mmCIF file with all atom_site columns, C-alpha atoms in Angstrom:
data_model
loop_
_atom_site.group_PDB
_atom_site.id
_atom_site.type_symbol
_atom_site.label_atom_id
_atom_site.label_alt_id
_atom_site.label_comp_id
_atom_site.label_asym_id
_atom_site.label_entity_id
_atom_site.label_seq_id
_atom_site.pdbx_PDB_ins_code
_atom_site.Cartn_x
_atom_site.Cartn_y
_atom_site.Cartn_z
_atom_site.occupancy
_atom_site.B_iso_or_equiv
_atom_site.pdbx_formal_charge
_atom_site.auth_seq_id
_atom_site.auth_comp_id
_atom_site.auth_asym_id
_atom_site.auth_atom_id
_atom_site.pdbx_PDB_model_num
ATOM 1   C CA . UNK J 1 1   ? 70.063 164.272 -68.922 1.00 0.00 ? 1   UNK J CA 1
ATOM 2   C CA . UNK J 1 2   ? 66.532 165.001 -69.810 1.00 0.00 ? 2   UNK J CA 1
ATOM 3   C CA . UNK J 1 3   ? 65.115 166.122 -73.393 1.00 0.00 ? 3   UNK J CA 1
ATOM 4   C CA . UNK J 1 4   ? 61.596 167.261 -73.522 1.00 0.00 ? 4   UNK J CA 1
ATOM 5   C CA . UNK J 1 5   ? 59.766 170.263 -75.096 1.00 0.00 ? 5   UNK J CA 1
ATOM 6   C CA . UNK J 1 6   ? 59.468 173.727 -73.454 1.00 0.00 ? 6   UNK J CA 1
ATOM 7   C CA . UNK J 1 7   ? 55.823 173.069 -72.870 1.00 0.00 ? 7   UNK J CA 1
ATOM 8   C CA . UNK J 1 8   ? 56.228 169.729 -70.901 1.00 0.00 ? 8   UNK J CA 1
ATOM 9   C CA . UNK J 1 9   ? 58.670 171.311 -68.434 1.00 0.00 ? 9   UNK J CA 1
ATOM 10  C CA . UNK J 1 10  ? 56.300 172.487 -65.583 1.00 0.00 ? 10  UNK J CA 1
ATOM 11  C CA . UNK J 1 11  ? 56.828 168.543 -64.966 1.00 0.00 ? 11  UNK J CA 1
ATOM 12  C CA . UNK J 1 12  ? 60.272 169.085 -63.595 1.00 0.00 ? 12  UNK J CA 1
ATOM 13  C CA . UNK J 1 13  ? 60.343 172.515 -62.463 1.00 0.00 ? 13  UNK J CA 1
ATOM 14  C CA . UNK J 1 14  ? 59.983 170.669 -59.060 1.00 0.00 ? 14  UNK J CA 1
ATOM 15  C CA . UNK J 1 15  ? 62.809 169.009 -58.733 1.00 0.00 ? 15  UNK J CA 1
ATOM 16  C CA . UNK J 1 16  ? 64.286 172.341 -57.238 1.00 0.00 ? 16  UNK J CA 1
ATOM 17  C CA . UNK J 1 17  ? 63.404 175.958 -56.801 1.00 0.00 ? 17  UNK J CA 1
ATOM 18  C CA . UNK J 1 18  ? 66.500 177.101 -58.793 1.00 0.00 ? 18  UNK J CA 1
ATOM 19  C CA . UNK J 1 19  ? 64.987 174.926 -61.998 1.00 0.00 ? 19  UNK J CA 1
ATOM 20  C CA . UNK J 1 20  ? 61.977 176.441 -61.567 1.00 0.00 ? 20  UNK J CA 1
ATOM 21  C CA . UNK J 1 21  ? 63.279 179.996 -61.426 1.00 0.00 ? 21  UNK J CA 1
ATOM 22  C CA . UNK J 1 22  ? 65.134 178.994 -64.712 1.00 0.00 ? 22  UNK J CA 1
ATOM 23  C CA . UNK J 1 23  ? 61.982 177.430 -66.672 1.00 0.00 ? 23  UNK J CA 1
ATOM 24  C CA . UNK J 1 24  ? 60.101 180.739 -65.875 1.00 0.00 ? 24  UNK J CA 1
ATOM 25  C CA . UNK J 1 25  ? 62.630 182.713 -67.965 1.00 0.00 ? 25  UNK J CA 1
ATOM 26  C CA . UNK J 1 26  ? 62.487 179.956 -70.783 1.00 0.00 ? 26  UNK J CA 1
ATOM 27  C CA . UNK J 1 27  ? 58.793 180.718 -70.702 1.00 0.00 ? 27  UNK J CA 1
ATOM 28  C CA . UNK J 1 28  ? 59.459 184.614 -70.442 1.00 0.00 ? 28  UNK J CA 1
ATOM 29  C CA . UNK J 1 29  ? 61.464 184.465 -73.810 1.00 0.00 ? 29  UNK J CA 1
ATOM 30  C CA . UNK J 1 30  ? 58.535 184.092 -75.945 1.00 0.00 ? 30  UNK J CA 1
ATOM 31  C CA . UNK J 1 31  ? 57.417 186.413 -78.197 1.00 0.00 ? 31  UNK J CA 1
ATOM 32  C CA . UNK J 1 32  ? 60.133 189.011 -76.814 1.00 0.00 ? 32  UNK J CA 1
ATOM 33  C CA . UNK J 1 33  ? 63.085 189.879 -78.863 1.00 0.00 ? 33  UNK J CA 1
ATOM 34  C CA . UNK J 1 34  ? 65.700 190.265 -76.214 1.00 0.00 ? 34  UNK J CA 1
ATOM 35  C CA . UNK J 1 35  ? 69.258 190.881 -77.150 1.00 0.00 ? 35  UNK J CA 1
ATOM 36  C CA . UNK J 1 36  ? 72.202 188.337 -76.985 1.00 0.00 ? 36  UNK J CA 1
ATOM 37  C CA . UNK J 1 37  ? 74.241 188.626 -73.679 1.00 0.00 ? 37  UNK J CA 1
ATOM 38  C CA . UNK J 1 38  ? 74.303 187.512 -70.412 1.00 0.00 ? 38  UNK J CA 1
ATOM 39  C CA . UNK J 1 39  ? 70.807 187.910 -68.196 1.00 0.00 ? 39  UNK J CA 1
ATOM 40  C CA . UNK J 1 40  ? 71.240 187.348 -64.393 1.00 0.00 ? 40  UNK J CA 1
ATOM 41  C CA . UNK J 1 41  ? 67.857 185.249 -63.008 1.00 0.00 ? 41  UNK J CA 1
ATOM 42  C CA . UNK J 1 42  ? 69.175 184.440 -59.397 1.00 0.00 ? 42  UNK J CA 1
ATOM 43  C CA . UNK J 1 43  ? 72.465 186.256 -59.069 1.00 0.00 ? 43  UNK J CA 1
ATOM 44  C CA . UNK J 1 44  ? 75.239 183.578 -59.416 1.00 0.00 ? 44  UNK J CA 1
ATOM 45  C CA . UNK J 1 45  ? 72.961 180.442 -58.972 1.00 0.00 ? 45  UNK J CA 1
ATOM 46  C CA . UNK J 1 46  ? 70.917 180.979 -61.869 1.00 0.00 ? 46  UNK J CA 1
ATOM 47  C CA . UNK J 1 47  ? 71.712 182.906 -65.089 1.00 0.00 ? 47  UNK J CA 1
ATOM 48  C CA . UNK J 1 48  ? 71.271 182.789 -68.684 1.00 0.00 ? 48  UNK J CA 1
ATOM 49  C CA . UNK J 1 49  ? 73.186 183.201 -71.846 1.00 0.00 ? 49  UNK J CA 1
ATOM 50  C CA . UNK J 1 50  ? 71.364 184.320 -75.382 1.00 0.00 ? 50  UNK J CA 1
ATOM 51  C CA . UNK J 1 51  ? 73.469 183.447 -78.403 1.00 0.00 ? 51  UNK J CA 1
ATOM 52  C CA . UNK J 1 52  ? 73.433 182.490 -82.112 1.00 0.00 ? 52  UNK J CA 1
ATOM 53  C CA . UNK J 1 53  ? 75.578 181.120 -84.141 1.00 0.00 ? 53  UNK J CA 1
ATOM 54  C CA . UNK J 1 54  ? 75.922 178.414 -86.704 1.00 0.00 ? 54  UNK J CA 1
ATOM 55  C CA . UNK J 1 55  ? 76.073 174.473 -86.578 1.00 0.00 ? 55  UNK J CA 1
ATOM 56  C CA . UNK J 1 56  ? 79.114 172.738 -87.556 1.00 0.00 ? 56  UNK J CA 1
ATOM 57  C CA . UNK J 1 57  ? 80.856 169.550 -88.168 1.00 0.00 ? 57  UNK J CA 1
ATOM 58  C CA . UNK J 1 58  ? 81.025 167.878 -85.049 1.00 0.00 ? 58  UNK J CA 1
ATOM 59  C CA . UNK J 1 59  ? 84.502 166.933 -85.842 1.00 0.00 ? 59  UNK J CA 1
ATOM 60  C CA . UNK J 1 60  ? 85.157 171.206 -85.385 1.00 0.00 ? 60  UNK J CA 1
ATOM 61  C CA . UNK J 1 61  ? 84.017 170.669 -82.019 1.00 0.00 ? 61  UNK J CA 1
ATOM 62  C CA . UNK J 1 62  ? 85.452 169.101 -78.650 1.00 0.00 ? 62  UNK J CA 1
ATOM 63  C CA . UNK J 1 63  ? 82.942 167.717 -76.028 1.00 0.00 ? 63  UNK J CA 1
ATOM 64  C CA . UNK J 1 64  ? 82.764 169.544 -72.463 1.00 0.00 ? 64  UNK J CA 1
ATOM 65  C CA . UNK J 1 65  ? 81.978 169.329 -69.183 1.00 0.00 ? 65  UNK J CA 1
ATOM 66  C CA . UNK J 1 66  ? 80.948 170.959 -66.140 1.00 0.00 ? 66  UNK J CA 1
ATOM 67  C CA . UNK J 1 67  ? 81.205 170.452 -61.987 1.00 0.00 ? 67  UNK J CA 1
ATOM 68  C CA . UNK J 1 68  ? 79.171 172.871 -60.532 1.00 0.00 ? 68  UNK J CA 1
ATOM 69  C CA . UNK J 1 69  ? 76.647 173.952 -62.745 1.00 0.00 ? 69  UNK J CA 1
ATOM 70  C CA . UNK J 1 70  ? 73.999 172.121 -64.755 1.00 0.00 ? 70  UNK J CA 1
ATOM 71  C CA . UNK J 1 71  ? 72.876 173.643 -68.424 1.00 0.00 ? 71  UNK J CA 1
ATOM 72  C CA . UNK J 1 72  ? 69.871 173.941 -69.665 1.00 0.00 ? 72  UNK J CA 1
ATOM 73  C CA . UNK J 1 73  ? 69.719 174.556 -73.631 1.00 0.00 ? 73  UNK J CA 1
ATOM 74  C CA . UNK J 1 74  ? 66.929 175.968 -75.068 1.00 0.00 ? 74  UNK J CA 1
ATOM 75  C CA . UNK J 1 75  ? 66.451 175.931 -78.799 1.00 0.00 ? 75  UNK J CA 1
ATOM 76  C CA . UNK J 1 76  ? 64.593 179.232 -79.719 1.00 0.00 ? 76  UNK J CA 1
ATOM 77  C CA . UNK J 1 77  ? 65.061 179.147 -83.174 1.00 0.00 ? 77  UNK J CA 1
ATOM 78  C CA . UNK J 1 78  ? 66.619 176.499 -85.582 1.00 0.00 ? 78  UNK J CA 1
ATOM 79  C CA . UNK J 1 79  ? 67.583 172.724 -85.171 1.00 0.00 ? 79  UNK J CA 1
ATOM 80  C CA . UNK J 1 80  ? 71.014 171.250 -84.195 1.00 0.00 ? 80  UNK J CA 1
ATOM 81  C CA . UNK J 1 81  ? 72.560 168.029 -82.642 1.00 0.00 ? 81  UNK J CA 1
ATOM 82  C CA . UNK J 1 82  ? 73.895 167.423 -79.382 1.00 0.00 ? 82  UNK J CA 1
ATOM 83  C CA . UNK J 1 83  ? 76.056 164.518 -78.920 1.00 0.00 ? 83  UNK J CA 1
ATOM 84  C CA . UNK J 1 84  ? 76.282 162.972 -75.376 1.00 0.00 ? 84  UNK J CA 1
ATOM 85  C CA . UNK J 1 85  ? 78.557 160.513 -73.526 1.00 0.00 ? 85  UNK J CA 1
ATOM 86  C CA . UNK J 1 86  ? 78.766 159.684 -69.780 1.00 0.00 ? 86  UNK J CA 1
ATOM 87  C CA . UNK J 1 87  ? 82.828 158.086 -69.885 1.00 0.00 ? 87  UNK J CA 1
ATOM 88  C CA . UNK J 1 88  ? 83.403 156.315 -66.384 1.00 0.00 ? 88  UNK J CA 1
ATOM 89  C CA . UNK J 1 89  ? 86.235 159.306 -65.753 1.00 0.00 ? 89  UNK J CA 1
ATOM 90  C CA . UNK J 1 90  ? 86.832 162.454 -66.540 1.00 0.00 ? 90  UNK J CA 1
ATOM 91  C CA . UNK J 1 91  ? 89.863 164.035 -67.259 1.00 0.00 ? 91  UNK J CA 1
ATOM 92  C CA . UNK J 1 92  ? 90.173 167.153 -65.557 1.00 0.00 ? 92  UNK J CA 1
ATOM 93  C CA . UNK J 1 93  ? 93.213 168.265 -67.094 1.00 0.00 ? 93  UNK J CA 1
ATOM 94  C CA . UNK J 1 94  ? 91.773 170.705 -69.026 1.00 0.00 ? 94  UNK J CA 1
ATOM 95  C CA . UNK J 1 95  ? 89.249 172.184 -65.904 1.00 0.00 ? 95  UNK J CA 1
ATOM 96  C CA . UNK J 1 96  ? 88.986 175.745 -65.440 1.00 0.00 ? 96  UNK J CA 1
ATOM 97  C CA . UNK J 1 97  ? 87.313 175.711 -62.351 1.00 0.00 ? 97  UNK J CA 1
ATOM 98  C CA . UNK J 1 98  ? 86.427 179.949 -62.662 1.00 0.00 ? 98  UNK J CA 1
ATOM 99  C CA . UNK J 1 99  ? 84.273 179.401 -66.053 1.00 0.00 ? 99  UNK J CA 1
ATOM 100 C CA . UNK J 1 100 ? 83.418 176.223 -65.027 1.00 0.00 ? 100 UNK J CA 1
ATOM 101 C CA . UNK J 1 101 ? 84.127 174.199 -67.992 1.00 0.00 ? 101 UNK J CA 1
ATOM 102 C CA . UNK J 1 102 ? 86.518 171.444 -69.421 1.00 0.00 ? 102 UNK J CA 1
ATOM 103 C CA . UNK J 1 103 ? 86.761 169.720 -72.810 1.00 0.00 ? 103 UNK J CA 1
ATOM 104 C CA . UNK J 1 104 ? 87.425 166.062 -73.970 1.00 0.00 ? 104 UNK J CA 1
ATOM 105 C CA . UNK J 1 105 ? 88.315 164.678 -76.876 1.00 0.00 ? 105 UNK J CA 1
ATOM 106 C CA . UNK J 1 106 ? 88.189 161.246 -78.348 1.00 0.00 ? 106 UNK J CA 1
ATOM 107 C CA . UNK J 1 107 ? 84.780 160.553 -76.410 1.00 0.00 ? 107 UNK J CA 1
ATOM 108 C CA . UNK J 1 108 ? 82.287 158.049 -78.633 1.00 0.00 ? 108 UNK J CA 1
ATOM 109 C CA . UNK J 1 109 ? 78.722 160.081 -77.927 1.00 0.00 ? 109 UNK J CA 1
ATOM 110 C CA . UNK J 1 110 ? 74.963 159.737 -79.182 1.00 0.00 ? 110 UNK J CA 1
ATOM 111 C CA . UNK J 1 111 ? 74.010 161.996 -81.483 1.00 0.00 ? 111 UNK J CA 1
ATOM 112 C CA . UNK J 1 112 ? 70.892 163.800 -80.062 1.00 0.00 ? 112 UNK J CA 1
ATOM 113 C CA . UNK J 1 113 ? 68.684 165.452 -82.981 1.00 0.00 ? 113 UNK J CA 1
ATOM 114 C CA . UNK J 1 114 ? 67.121 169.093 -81.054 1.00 0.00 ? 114 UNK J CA 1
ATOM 115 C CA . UNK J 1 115 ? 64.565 171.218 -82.610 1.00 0.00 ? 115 UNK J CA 1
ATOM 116 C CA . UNK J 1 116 ? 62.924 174.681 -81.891 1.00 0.00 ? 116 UNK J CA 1
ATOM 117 C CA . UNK J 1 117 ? 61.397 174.572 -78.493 1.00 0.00 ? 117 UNK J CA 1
ATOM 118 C CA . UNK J 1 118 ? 63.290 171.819 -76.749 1.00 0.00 ? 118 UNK J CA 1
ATOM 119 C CA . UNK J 1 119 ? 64.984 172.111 -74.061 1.00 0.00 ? 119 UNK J CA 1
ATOM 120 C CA . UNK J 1 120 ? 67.583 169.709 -72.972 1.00 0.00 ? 120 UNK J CA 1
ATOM 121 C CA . UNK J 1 121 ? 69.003 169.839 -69.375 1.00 0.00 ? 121 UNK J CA 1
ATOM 122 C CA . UNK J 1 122 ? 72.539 168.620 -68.723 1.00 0.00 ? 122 UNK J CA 1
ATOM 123 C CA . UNK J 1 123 ? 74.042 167.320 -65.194 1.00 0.00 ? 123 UNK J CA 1
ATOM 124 C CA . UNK J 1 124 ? 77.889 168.059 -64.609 1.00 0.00 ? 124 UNK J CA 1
ATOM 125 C CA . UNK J 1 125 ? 77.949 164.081 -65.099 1.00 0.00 ? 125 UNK J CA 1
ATOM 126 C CA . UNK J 1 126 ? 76.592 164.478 -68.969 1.00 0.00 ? 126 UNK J CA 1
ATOM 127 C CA . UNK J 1 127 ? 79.055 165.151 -71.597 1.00 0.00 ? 127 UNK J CA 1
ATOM 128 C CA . UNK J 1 128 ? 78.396 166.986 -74.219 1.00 0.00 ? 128 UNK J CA 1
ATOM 129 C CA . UNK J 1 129 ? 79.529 168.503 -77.554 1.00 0.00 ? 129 UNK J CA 1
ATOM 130 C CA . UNK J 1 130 ? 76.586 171.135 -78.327 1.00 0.00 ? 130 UNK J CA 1
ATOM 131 C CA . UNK J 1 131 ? 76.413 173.537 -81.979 1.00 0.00 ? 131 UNK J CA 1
ATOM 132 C CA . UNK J 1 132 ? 76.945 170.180 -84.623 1.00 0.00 ? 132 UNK J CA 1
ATOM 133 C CA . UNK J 1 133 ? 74.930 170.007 -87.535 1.00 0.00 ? 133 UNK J CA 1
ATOM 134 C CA . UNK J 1 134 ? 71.614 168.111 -87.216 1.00 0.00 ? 134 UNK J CA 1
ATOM 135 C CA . UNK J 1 135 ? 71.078 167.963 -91.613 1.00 0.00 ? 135 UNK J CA 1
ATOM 136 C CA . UNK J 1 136 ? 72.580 170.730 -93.094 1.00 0.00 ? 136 UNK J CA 1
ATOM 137 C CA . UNK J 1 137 ? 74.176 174.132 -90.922 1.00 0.00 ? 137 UNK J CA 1
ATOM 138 C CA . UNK J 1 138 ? 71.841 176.451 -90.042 1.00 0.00 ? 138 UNK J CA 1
ATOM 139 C CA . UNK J 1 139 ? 71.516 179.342 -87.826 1.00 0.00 ? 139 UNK J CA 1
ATOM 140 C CA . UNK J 1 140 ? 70.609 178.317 -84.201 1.00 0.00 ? 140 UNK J CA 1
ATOM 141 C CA . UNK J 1 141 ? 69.163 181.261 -81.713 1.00 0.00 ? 141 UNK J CA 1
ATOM 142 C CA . UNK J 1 142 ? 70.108 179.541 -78.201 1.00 0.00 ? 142 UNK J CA 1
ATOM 143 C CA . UNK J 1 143 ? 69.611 180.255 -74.707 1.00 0.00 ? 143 UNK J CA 1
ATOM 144 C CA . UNK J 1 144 ? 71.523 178.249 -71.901 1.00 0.00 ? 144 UNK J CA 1
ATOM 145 C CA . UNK J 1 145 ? 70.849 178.765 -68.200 1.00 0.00 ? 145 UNK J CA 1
ATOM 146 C CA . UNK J 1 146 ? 73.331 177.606 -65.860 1.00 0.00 ? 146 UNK J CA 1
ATOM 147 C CA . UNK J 1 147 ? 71.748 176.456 -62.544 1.00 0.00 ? 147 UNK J CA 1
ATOM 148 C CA . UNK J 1 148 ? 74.164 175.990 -59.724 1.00 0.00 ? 148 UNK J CA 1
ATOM 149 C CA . UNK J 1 149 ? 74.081 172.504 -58.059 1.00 0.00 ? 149 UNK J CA 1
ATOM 150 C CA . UNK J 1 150 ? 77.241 172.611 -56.162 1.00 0.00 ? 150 UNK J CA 1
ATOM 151 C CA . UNK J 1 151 ? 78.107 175.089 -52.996 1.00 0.00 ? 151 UNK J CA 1
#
């Protein structure tokens, strides 16, 4: 996992061409008013999603996890916490490989407080229950680009 600010990122965009490709849309998004929806960047290897929506309890929520793509979440607007665990198994019980995304329950995470601007990048290793309530629920504009690690 790494948590930084949007402006820092140029740091890691060279850990691989695909992360790259996805920090340049990050950076793209300012100032433009782009619709919510899905945005293709690199086809299938790279693409984003633009949401809102608003924080809840994290006891609403179920943590999830992913095997071939990382996420990076990008706070446009608003605050939230993302909790985070890194259990020694996963249970893939509840896998769908074709969305790419299971969910766990019972998992003991971190809560990690993220503010407009940050932009947290999450490995299919990292856990995570995104959307819970930082102080008090608020309305979060999000993007999160999916960058394809695995062939």
């Amino acid at each position: 996992m790494i948590i930084d600010n949007l402006k820092n990122f140029s740091l890691y965009e060279k850990m691989d061409p695909l992360f790259k490709a996805a920090f340049d849309f990050l950076r793209s998004l300012e100032g433009r008013d782009l619709s919510e929806g899905k945005y293709s960047i690199l086809n299938d290897e790279v693409y984003a999603n633009l949401f809102s929506y608003d924080t809840m309890e994290p006891e609403k929520l179920k943590y999830e996890y992913h095997r071939k793509y990382a996420d990076i979440h990008y706070i446009r607007k608003g605050e939230e916490c993302i909790y985070w665990s890194r259990p020694g198994i996963q249970q893939p019980d509840d896998y769908n490989a074709e969305t790419d995304v299971g969910f766990l329950t019972d998992i003991c995470g971190t809560a990690i407080p993220v503010r407009e601007g940050d932009v947290v990048v999450l490995f299919p290793e990292d856990v995570h229950k995104p959307k819970c309530i930082q102080l008090d629920s608020c309305r979060v504009e999000k993007a999160v680009i999916k960058v394809r690690l695995e062939e």
